[in-house]
Amino acid sequence: MPAPDSIELADQAARWRSAYVHIPFCRRRCPYCDFAVVAPGDPHTDDPADLTKRYLAALHTEIDTQPAWEPLDAVNLGGGTPSSIGAAAIGEVIEHLDSRFGIALGAEVSIEANPEDVTADLVEGLLAAGVNRVSIGVQSFDDEVLRFLGRAHTSLEAAAALEMCVPHFACGVDLIFGAPGESLESWRSTVATALAAFPQHLSAYALTVETGTELWQAVRKGAAAPDPDDQADKYELLQAAAGAANLVQYEVSNYARPGFSCRYNLSTWGQGEYLGFGLGAHGHRAGVRSRNVRSVLAYLKALESGHLPEAGRETTAEPEVERLMLGIRRSCGVDLGEWEDAAARHAGLQRLVAAGVIEMARGRLRVLRPLLADDVAATVLSLSR
Amino acid sequence: MTEPARIRNFCIIAHIDHGKSTLADRLLEATGAIDARNMRAQMLDTMDLERERGITIKANSVSIRYTPPGGQEHLLNLIDTPGHVDFSYEVSRSLAACEGALLLVDASQGIEAQTLANAYLAIESGLEIIPVINKIDLPAADPVRVAKELAGILGGSPDDIIAVSAKTGAGIAEMLDAIVEKLPPPEGDPEAPLRALVFDSYYDTYRGVVCHVRVVDGELETGDELRFMATSMLADADEIGVHLPASRVVKKLHNGEVGFLITGIKEIDLIRVGDTVTSAANGANRALPGYNEPKPMVYSGIFPIDGDDFERLRDALERLRLNDSSLMYRAETSRALGFGFRVGFLGLLHMEIVRERLEREYDLDLVTTAPSVQYEASTSDGRILKVSSPQDLPDRAVLESIAEPFVKVMIITPSEYVGTVMELVQQRRGEMGEMTYLSPTRVELHYQIPLGEIVYDFFDQLKSRTKGYASMDYEPAGYRTSELVRVDVLLNDVAVDAFSTIVHRDKAYSYGRQMATRLRGLIPRQLFDVPIQAAIGGRIIARETIKAKRKDVTAKCYGGDITRKRKLLERQKEGKKRMKMVGAVEVPQEAFVSALRIDE
Ligand SMILES: Nc1nc2c(ncn2[C@@H]2O[C@H](COP(=O)(O)OP(=O)(O)O)[C@@H](O)[C@H]2O)c(=O)[nH]1
Ligand code: SF4
Ligand SMILES: [Mg+2]
């Protein structure tokens, strides 16, 4: 079984075919979230059951519009909150994908779930639907922090959800660190609690202030913003703790036990191809990146009147540069290929080597300090021209 | 041809925003030079930048045919002049081509500093002046008060002053008649050898240098062999024409007339504005009185971010200079910034405009260092060196003294702000001169201030402290020895010459401190700790540290949105490209200018 951070696995992942399905419904909109989300209080949400019904119908229509493809190696239901629509609806989506494209033997079938939705019934239903991987949006085990993040669950609910999922799925814990007011101690104990649940996978993202969100508004009006140094401390704390717990870091924000790295994730950073279904979903096929509309009404209208819900598409400019830009996110780095000589001569990359941020050896570029990955990516982009 | 008796050459002089460009538009319209359909606002402001900023930078000329009621057709040559203090040099150039001037004053504002400064210039040049009050349509207009102010300065009766609205067109006909009646026709000898004044020039990609000329004596004919008297250069009159305002080719320009001349000369610097054109054979033997050579007031280093762009920068400067003979430059080498140029400007606006044009029209990424004035350094061996770049200051061991340029500053302000203005001037080491009441509520103040103290932000400060009511103008007033020292800045233990500045000893300490703090805010965190130090002659007076950057990575890319991720990274890459490597430190362009902009 290849290690999560092995080159072999990364190369394999680049050839996998995936499908991403977006389920936009959330109980409420978290103040930092800029995903395509439909939450109570939004326009046209007075009859949520009906909206969900129409959405799912449109989603199925959209799946039928996509030309046939080879069997999928990974299916990922993200959101929003996919768990909110219940196991039966999830099962129907998976089944439809299977009948339309086929789902390969041993494929990854994953969903994101919020702790408050996880019940014994849901677990059973998901297993029956063929789901084999669940990522739980724990975010933190500190109720203060959860309140700041505007989450609908408590730390106890999160712990219970993990306890239910770990035995049955490849189970991932999703965490957010570095919210203003979160102490280093709080984070340390969140990490410890998460690791004690013995998850197969762990993702941790630094809280980011995205333009247009409630958090952004507050920060603009003077509220405390996340501190990058504090986030760096917390990132390093997690790296050490996860390593000690035998979770292997295979990407900037992702850790896994051998055999449990996330295919969909590796495929994204390996420049792999994927279909995107649903609100605001993105697809990548045959060198074209496409994206769907983000307004639910526009999405419904398009599909209900026999149109594609596409908002735009671009042919990838300089795909080889993009490959590098994406590949460096992985612990195993990226094959420099035709860029090897240019990279060796590139002043910016040489500075990064000198500062110990990257390593270039045996034709590969590896980021040694993933906290600076964007600096590296921006420098790599300047290899072109 | 139009006989000289029916020609009027005039310009409009005014304080900025008093409506000169708008009035020019009305004149063009009223005389049918262009019909209302083809009218664009501010017809004479051709450069994109002029339109965008709503200011006139270059002088332009246009010929208008006008027949007064019951009279004969006249040819009115209007020469537009810039209204900004930086460009008084261009004003004096245009004045030399005219016999008269309209002195335009906003009826709601009254006389301002540049109104006066330009009026004095016009009087010195012997021009006939017609005072005109503009914007009488404004509710706040007070033409009676403004007429009194004008009469107080120019003499005559307030009742005779013409009042117009360049917006509505009111009074324009009366003004046109006054131009014909009151302004003298050009003098000059039609039989004498040709003498034509080059009062402006611009570069045209297809036709080479186009000169604006005013024929004073004789006539200029297509095909003539010509001599430029200052340079003794020979050329042919390939094409002659007039701007109506669309250019129209003519065969000849006679004495008194204004038009353009194309000689096929494409070379940089070969044609000097202010030069006299005469015939190659049997030409005049005395050139027309040239006007003052423009003197740069401020200097700044201009360096390409990418060292490979040096040649392109040289090329661009050469081209700009074709349109702008006031632009002076020489190559300069900076240890920190590499190869570039030290450029002399007429003032800060001029500097900003040149920089913007270089970046926009020539697509260059540039670092502009903080503006400096030209000092005179006396050395122990009795030499006096001109120092327009702090890095050129001689070593302290041989440096005897430093003299700095002073300027005479005229400020006009409502009397309630006199105290505020004095306070500002004192902070800038200024000395009080005369104070005159223009009216019970408006005061004309005179000061002597070191030029170095006003180049950064004096004008902005003056405006903000007087709620925008004060105006100013200045002119050189010689050099004086002052207690000046050079403050150096070390970045990562290496002295960065581009950050060195010459300041008064009393201000050096706080300046150094401010500089270090400010740079800490301006320079982004790097891959390692970067110490910043300010020093006077090796003695450290301030120290700050930019802590190493630890985190530069964004969260997951949502739902596979690689396109957005790439866009953000491309932007970050562009940002990096616009940084200048100083040693191992990436310094953003803005740091070079902003760091030296000192607040009170
Ligand atoms: N109300 C009014 N506004 C005017 C008049 N003349 C000019 N303006 C406005 O005053 C501003 C400055 O005019 P402009 O011609 O650019 O002034 P310049 O800087 O002297 O060339 C512009 O917004 C004009 O529209 C006028 O007679 N009446
Ligand atoms: S639950 Fe997730 S998708 Fe929904 S609003 Fe919160 S952060 Fe956004
Ligand atoms: Mg103007």
PDB file of N, CA and C in Angstrom, chain A residues 22 35-36 205-206 208 210 229 231-233 236 274 282 289 314 317 322 325-326 329 351-352 355 371-375 377-379 381-382, chain B residues 306 525 527-528 547-567 569-570 572-573 576-577 581 584 586:
ATOM      1  N   HIS A  22     -22.227  19.231  -5.566  1.00  0.00           N
ATOM      2  CA  HIS A  22     -22.388  20.260  -4.537  1.00  0.00           C
ATOM      3  C   HIS A  22     -23.803  20.260  -3.970  1.00  0.00           C
ATOM      4  N   PHE A  35     -18.663  29.902   0.525  1.00  0.00           N
ATOM      5  CA  PHE A  35     -19.066  28.860  -0.421  1.00  0.00           C
ATOM      6  C   PHE A  35     -20.435  29.179  -0.996  1.00  0.00           C
ATOM      7  N   ALA A  36     -20.793  28.439  -2.042  1.00  0.00           N
ATOM      8  CA  ALA A  36     -22.138  28.607  -2.606  1.00  0.00           C
ATOM      9  C   ALA A  36     -23.110  27.885  -1.689  1.00  0.00           C
ATOM     10  N   TYR A 205      -7.582  23.775   8.299  1.00  0.00           N
ATOM     11  CA  TYR A 205      -7.437  24.996   7.515  1.00  0.00           C
ATOM     12  C   TYR A 205      -7.353  26.201   8.426  1.00  0.00           C
ATOM     13  N   ALA A 206      -6.480  27.122   8.052  1.00  0.00           N
ATOM     14  CA  ALA A 206      -6.397  28.373   8.815  1.00  0.00           C
ATOM     15  C   ALA A 206      -7.624  29.215   8.470  1.00  0.00           C
ATOM     16  N   THR A 208      -9.684  31.996   7.247  1.00  0.00           N
ATOM     17  CA  THR A 208      -9.334  33.041   6.286  1.00  0.00           C
ATOM     18  C   THR A 208     -10.485  34.026   6.182  1.00  0.00           C
ATOM     19  N   GLU A 210     -12.592  35.922   4.006  1.00  0.00           N
ATOM     20  CA  GLU A 210     -12.938  36.007   2.589  1.00  0.00           C
ATOM     21  C   GLU A 210     -13.790  37.251   2.335  1.00  0.00           C
ATOM     22  N   ASP A 229       0.908  34.958  12.379  1.00  0.00           N
ATOM     23  CA  ASP A 229       1.938  34.311  13.198  1.00  0.00           C
ATOM     24  C   ASP A 229       1.322  33.296  14.152  1.00  0.00           C
ATOM     25  N   GLN A 231      -1.376  31.724  13.574  1.00  0.00           N
ATOM     26  CA  GLN A 231      -1.785  30.595  12.740  1.00  0.00           C
ATOM     27  C   GLN A 231      -0.596  29.717  12.395  1.00  0.00           C
ATOM     28  N   ALA A 232       0.557  30.358  12.204  1.00  0.00           N
ATOM     29  CA  ALA A 232       1.767  29.577  11.908  1.00  0.00           C
ATOM     30  C   ALA A 232       2.128  28.709  13.108  1.00  0.00           C
ATOM     31  N   ASP A 233       2.039  29.278  14.324  1.00  0.00           N
ATOM     32  CA  ASP A 233       2.317  28.489  15.534  1.00  0.00           C
ATOM     33  C   ASP A 233       1.401  27.269  15.591  1.00  0.00           C
ATOM     34  N   GLU A 236       2.193  24.555  13.053  1.00  0.00           N
ATOM     35  CA  GLU A 236       3.357  23.748  13.429  1.00  0.00           C
ATOM     36  C   GLU A 236       3.020  22.802  14.581  1.00  0.00           C
ATOM     37  N   TYR A 274     -12.101  16.118 -13.321  1.00  0.00           N
ATOM     38  CA  TYR A 274     -13.297  15.844 -12.531  1.00  0.00           C
ATOM     39  C   TYR A 274     -14.496  16.527 -13.161  1.00  0.00           C
ATOM     40  N   HIS A 282     -17.316  23.162  -9.913  1.00  0.00           N
ATOM     41  CA  HIS A 282     -16.288  23.335 -10.944  1.00  0.00           C
ATOM     42  C   HIS A 282     -15.961  21.995 -11.565  1.00  0.00           C
ATOM     43  N   ARG A 289     -11.513  24.145 -17.917  1.00  0.00           N
ATOM     44  CA  ARG A 289     -12.070  24.279 -16.567  1.00  0.00           C
ATOM     45  C   ARG A 289     -13.372  25.060 -16.676  1.00  0.00           C
ATOM     46  N   GLU A 314     -12.914  28.054 -19.251  1.00  0.00           N
ATOM     47  CA  GLU A 314     -11.653  28.531 -19.822  1.00  0.00           C
ATOM     48  C   GLU A 314     -10.784  27.342 -20.192  1.00  0.00           C
ATOM     49  N   ALA A 317      -4.530  27.915 -19.705  1.00  0.00           N
ATOM     50  CA  ALA A 317      -3.348  28.488 -20.345  1.00  0.00           C
ATOM     51  C   ALA A 317      -2.126  27.826 -19.732  1.00  0.00           C
ATOM     52  N   GLU A 322       0.513  25.248 -14.788  1.00  0.00           N
ATOM     53  CA  GLU A 322      -0.537  24.938 -13.817  1.00  0.00           C
ATOM     54  C   GLU A 322      -0.210  23.654 -13.057  1.00  0.00           C
ATOM     55  N   MET A 325       2.151  24.548 -10.389  1.00  0.00           N
ATOM     56  CA  MET A 325       1.503  25.381  -9.377  1.00  0.00           C
ATOM     57  C   MET A 325       0.683  24.522  -8.410  1.00  0.00           C
ATOM     58  N   LEU A 326      -0.010  23.517  -8.992  1.00  0.00           N
ATOM     59  CA  LEU A 326      -0.852  22.662  -8.159  1.00  0.00           C
ATOM     60  C   LEU A 326      -0.009  21.632  -7.415  1.00  0.00           C
ATOM     61  N   ARG A 329       1.728  21.686  -3.870  1.00  0.00           N
ATOM     62  CA  ARG A 329       0.983  21.595  -2.612  1.00  0.00           C
ATOM     63  C   ARG A 329       1.217  20.242  -1.924  1.00  0.00           C
ATOM     64  N   ARG A 351      16.462  31.690  -4.463  1.00  0.00           N
ATOM     65  CA  ARG A 351      16.331  32.346  -3.157  1.00  0.00           C
ATOM     66  C   ARG A 351      15.535  31.468  -2.203  1.00  0.00           C
ATOM     67  N   LEU A 352      14.511  30.815  -2.740  1.00  0.00           N
ATOM     68  CA  LEU A 352      13.696  29.935  -1.900  1.00  0.00           C
ATOM     69  C   LEU A 352      14.482  28.707  -1.444  1.00  0.00           C
ATOM     70  N   ALA A 355      16.786  29.848   1.306  1.00  0.00           N
ATOM     71  CA  ALA A 355      16.098  30.112   2.568  1.00  0.00           C
ATOM     72  C   ALA A 355      15.507  28.830   3.162  1.00  0.00           C
ATOM     73  N   LEU A 371       3.926  26.182   4.845  1.00  0.00           N
ATOM     74  CA  LEU A 371       3.269  27.432   5.228  1.00  0.00           C
ATOM     75  C   LEU A 371       3.578  28.550   4.242  1.00  0.00           C
ATOM     76  N   LEU A 372       4.604  28.346   3.425  1.00  0.00           N
ATOM     77  CA  LEU A 372       4.963  29.375   2.448  1.00  0.00           C
ATOM     78  C   LEU A 372       4.629  28.922   1.025  1.00  0.00           C
ATOM     79  N   ALA A 373       3.701  27.991   0.914  1.00  0.00           N
ATOM     80  CA  ALA A 373       3.429  27.379  -0.391  1.00  0.00           C
ATOM     81  C   ALA A 373       2.956  28.379  -1.442  1.00  0.00           C
ATOM     82  N   ASP A 374       2.226  29.413  -1.032  1.00  0.00           N
ATOM     83  CA  ASP A 374       1.749  30.368  -2.042  1.00  0.00           C
ATOM     84  C   ASP A 374       2.897  31.208  -2.599  1.00  0.00           C
ATOM     85  N   ASP A 375       3.832  31.537  -1.733  1.00  0.00           N
ATOM     86  CA  ASP A 375       5.016  32.248  -2.193  1.00  0.00           C
ATOM     87  C   ASP A 375       5.713  31.397  -3.269  1.00  0.00           C
ATOM     88  N   ALA A 377       4.338  28.981  -5.074  1.00  0.00           N
ATOM     89  CA  ALA A 377       3.495  28.846  -6.267  1.00  0.00           C
ATOM     90  C   ALA A 377       3.596  30.089  -7.147  1.00  0.00           C
ATOM     91  N   ALA A 378       3.565  31.285  -6.517  1.00  0.00           N
ATOM     92  CA  ALA A 378       3.655  32.522  -7.298  1.00  0.00           C
ATOM     93  C   ALA A 378       5.007  32.592  -8.017  1.00  0.00           C
ATOM     94  N   THR A 379       6.044  32.113  -7.350  1.00  0.00           N
ATOM     95  CA  THR A 379       7.371  32.119  -7.975  1.00  0.00           C
ATOM     96  C   THR A 379       7.421  31.126  -9.131  1.00  0.00           C
ATOM     97  N   LEU A 381       4.987  30.227 -10.980  1.00  0.00           N
ATOM     98  CA  LEU A 381       4.243  30.768 -12.122  1.00  0.00           C
ATOM     99  C   LEU A 381       5.128  31.662 -12.985  1.00  0.00           C
ATOM    100  N   SER A 382       6.090  32.318 -12.348  1.00  0.00           N
ATOM    101  CA  SER A 382       6.939  33.225 -13.124  1.00  0.00           C
ATOM    102  C   SER A 382       7.996  32.467 -13.929  1.00  0.00           C
TER     103      SER A 382
ATOM    104  N   ASP B 306      12.982  46.081 -13.609  1.00  0.00           N
ATOM    105  CA  ASP B 306      13.716  45.034 -14.286  1.00  0.00           C
ATOM    106  C   ASP B 306      14.893  45.688 -15.004  1.00  0.00           C
ATOM    107  N   ARG B 525       6.935  41.453   4.863  1.00  0.00           N
ATOM    108  CA  ARG B 525       7.812  40.507   5.560  1.00  0.00           C
ATOM    109  C   ARG B 525       8.485  39.592   4.542  1.00  0.00           C
ATOM    110  N   LEU B 527      11.568  36.309   3.796  1.00  0.00           N
ATOM    111  CA  LEU B 527      11.821  34.952   4.269  1.00  0.00           C
ATOM    112  C   LEU B 527      12.731  34.931   5.498  1.00  0.00           C
ATOM    113  N   PHE B 528      13.291  36.094   5.829  1.00  0.00           N
ATOM    114  CA  PHE B 528      14.195  36.167   6.986  1.00  0.00           C
ATOM    115  C   PHE B 528      13.958  37.515   7.674  1.00  0.00           C
ATOM    116  N   LYS B 547       9.992  41.369  10.953  1.00  0.00           N
ATOM    117  CA  LYS B 547      10.097  39.945  11.304  1.00  0.00           C
ATOM    118  C   LYS B 547       9.877  39.067  10.065  1.00  0.00           C
ATOM    119  N   ALA B 548      10.553  37.930  10.052  1.00  0.00           N
ATOM    120  CA  ALA B 548      10.419  37.011   8.918  1.00  0.00           C
ATOM    121  C   ALA B 548       8.968  36.582   8.760  1.00  0.00           C
ATOM    122  N   LYS B 549       8.567  36.420   7.522  1.00  0.00           N
ATOM    123  CA  LYS B 549       7.201  35.957   7.251  1.00  0.00           C
ATOM    124  C   LYS B 549       7.120  34.473   7.519  1.00  0.00           C
ATOM    125  N   ARG B 550       6.057  34.060   8.173  1.00  0.00           N
ATOM    126  CA  ARG B 550       5.953  32.637   8.505  1.00  0.00           C
ATOM    127  C   ARG B 550       4.866  31.945   7.721  1.00  0.00           C
ATOM    128  N   LYS B 551       3.830  32.711   7.372  1.00  0.00           N
ATOM    129  CA  LYS B 551       2.717  32.036   6.710  1.00  0.00           C
ATOM    130  C   LYS B 551       2.316  32.781   5.448  1.00  0.00           C
ATOM    131  N   ASP B 552       2.312  32.066   4.360  1.00  0.00           N
ATOM    132  CA  ASP B 552       1.857  32.632   3.097  1.00  0.00           C
ATOM    133  C   ASP B 552       1.245  31.485   2.306  1.00  0.00           C
ATOM    134  N   VAL B 553       0.068  31.099   2.727  1.00  0.00           N
ATOM    135  CA  VAL B 553      -0.613  30.024   2.029  1.00  0.00           C
ATOM    136  C   VAL B 553      -2.091  30.182   2.300  1.00  0.00           C
ATOM    137  N   THR B 554      -2.899  29.947   1.276  1.00  0.00           N
ATOM    138  CA  THR B 554      -4.335  30.079   1.476  1.00  0.00           C
ATOM    139  C   THR B 554      -4.957  28.715   1.698  1.00  0.00           C
ATOM    140  N   ALA B 555      -6.134  28.755   2.262  1.00  0.00           N
ATOM    141  CA  ALA B 555      -6.835  27.523   2.597  1.00  0.00           C
ATOM    142  C   ALA B 555      -7.113  26.724   1.341  1.00  0.00           C
ATOM    143  N   LYS B 556      -7.865  25.660   1.507  1.00  0.00           N
ATOM    144  CA  LYS B 556      -8.138  24.762   0.391  1.00  0.00           C
ATOM    145  C   LYS B 556      -8.794  25.526  -0.755  1.00  0.00           C
ATOM    146  N   CYS B 557      -8.694  24.935  -1.917  1.00  0.00           N
ATOM    147  CA  CYS B 557      -9.369  25.605  -2.999  1.00  0.00           C
ATOM    148  C   CYS B 557     -10.727  24.980  -3.112  1.00  0.00           C
ATOM    149  N   TYR B 558     -11.699  25.805  -2.906  1.00  0.00           N
ATOM    150  CA  TYR B 558     -13.062  25.339  -2.745  1.00  0.00           C
ATOM    151  C   TYR B 558     -13.591  24.675  -4.004  1.00  0.00           C
ATOM    152  N   GLY B 559     -14.132  23.495  -3.818  1.00  0.00           N
ATOM    153  CA  GLY B 559     -14.816  22.783  -4.898  1.00  0.00           C
ATOM    154  C   GLY B 559     -14.017  22.707  -6.190  1.00  0.00           C
ATOM    155  N   GLY B 560     -12.702  22.642  -6.084  1.00  0.00           N
ATOM    156  CA  GLY B 560     -11.884  22.500  -7.285  1.00  0.00           C
ATOM    157  C   GLY B 560     -11.766  23.762  -8.115  1.00  0.00           C
ATOM    158  N   ASP B 561     -11.959  24.922  -7.478  1.00  0.00           N
ATOM    159  CA  ASP B 561     -11.877  26.181  -8.220  1.00  0.00           C
ATOM    160  C   ASP B 561     -10.419  26.584  -8.449  1.00  0.00           C
ATOM    161  N   ILE B 562      -9.812  25.920  -9.385  1.00  0.00           N
ATOM    162  CA  ILE B 562      -8.397  26.152  -9.672  1.00  0.00           C
ATOM    163  C   ILE B 562      -8.215  27.486 -10.383  1.00  0.00           C
ATOM    164  N   THR B 563      -9.224  27.864 -11.170  1.00  0.00           N
ATOM    165  CA  THR B 563      -9.118  29.100 -11.936  1.00  0.00           C
ATOM    166  C   THR B 563      -8.918  30.300 -11.001  1.00  0.00           C
ATOM    167  N   ARG B 564      -9.734  30.334  -9.947  1.00  0.00           N
ATOM    168  CA  ARG B 564      -9.626  31.454  -9.011  1.00  0.00           C
ATOM    169  C   ARG B 564      -8.287  31.411  -8.277  1.00  0.00           C
ATOM    170  N   LYS B 565      -7.912  30.207  -7.879  1.00  0.00           N
ATOM    171  CA  LYS B 565      -6.647  30.033  -7.169  1.00  0.00           C
ATOM    172  C   LYS B 565      -5.499  30.575  -8.040  1.00  0.00           C
ATOM    173  N   ARG B 566      -5.544  30.212  -9.310  1.00  0.00           N
ATOM    174  CA  ARG B 566      -4.457  30.635 -10.187  1.00  0.00           C
ATOM    175  C   ARG B 566      -4.463  32.145 -10.351  1.00  0.00           C
ATOM    176  N   LYS B 567      -5.664  32.709 -10.461  1.00  0.00           N
ATOM    177  CA  LYS B 567      -5.758  34.163 -10.602  1.00  0.00           C
ATOM    178  C   LYS B 567      -5.105  34.860  -9.422  1.00  0.00           C
ATOM    179  N   LEU B 569      -2.848  33.685  -7.445  1.00  0.00           N
ATOM    180  CA  LEU B 569      -1.401  33.492  -7.462  1.00  0.00           C
ATOM    181  C   LEU B 569      -0.735  34.324  -8.558  1.00  0.00           C
ATOM    182  N   GLU B 570      -1.432  34.449  -9.701  1.00  0.00           N
ATOM    183  CA  GLU B 570      -0.876  35.295 -10.774  1.00  0.00           C
ATOM    184  C   GLU B 570      -0.747  36.726 -10.271  1.00  0.00           C
ATOM    185  N   GLN B 572      -0.317  37.636  -7.208  1.00  0.00           N
ATOM    186  CA  GLN B 572       0.823  37.654  -6.294  1.00  0.00           C
ATOM    187  C   GLN B 572       2.136  37.696  -7.080  1.00  0.00           C
ATOM    188  N   LYS B 573       2.170  36.958  -8.171  1.00  0.00           N
ATOM    189  CA  LYS B 573       3.364  36.953  -9.029  1.00  0.00           C
ATOM    190  C   LYS B 573       3.595  38.346  -9.611  1.00  0.00           C
ATOM    191  N   LYS B 576       5.081  40.544  -7.120  1.00  0.00           N
ATOM    192  CA  LYS B 576       6.509  40.268  -6.948  1.00  0.00           C
ATOM    193  C   LYS B 576       7.315  40.949  -8.046  1.00  0.00           C
ATOM    194  N   LYS B 577       6.744  40.913  -9.267  1.00  0.00           N
ATOM    195  CA  LYS B 577       7.473  41.511 -10.389  1.00  0.00           C
ATOM    196  C   LYS B 577       7.663  43.004 -10.178  1.00  0.00           C
ATOM    197  N   MET B 581      14.496  44.172  -6.138  1.00  0.00           N
ATOM    198  CA  MET B 581      15.412  43.471  -5.252  1.00  0.00           C
ATOM    199  C   MET B 581      16.480  44.447  -4.787  1.00  0.00           C
ATOM    200  N   ALA B 584      19.127  41.274  -0.834  1.00  0.00           N
ATOM    201  CA  ALA B 584      18.278  40.085  -0.836  1.00  0.00           C
ATOM    202  C   ALA B 584      16.843  40.437  -0.467  1.00  0.00           C
ATOM    203  N   GLU B 586      13.117  42.162  -1.023  1.00  0.00           N
ATOM    204  CA  GLU B 586      12.151  42.620  -2.021  1.00  0.00           C
ATOM    205  C   GLU B 586      11.461  43.883  -1.509  1.00  0.00           C
TER     206      GLU B 586
END
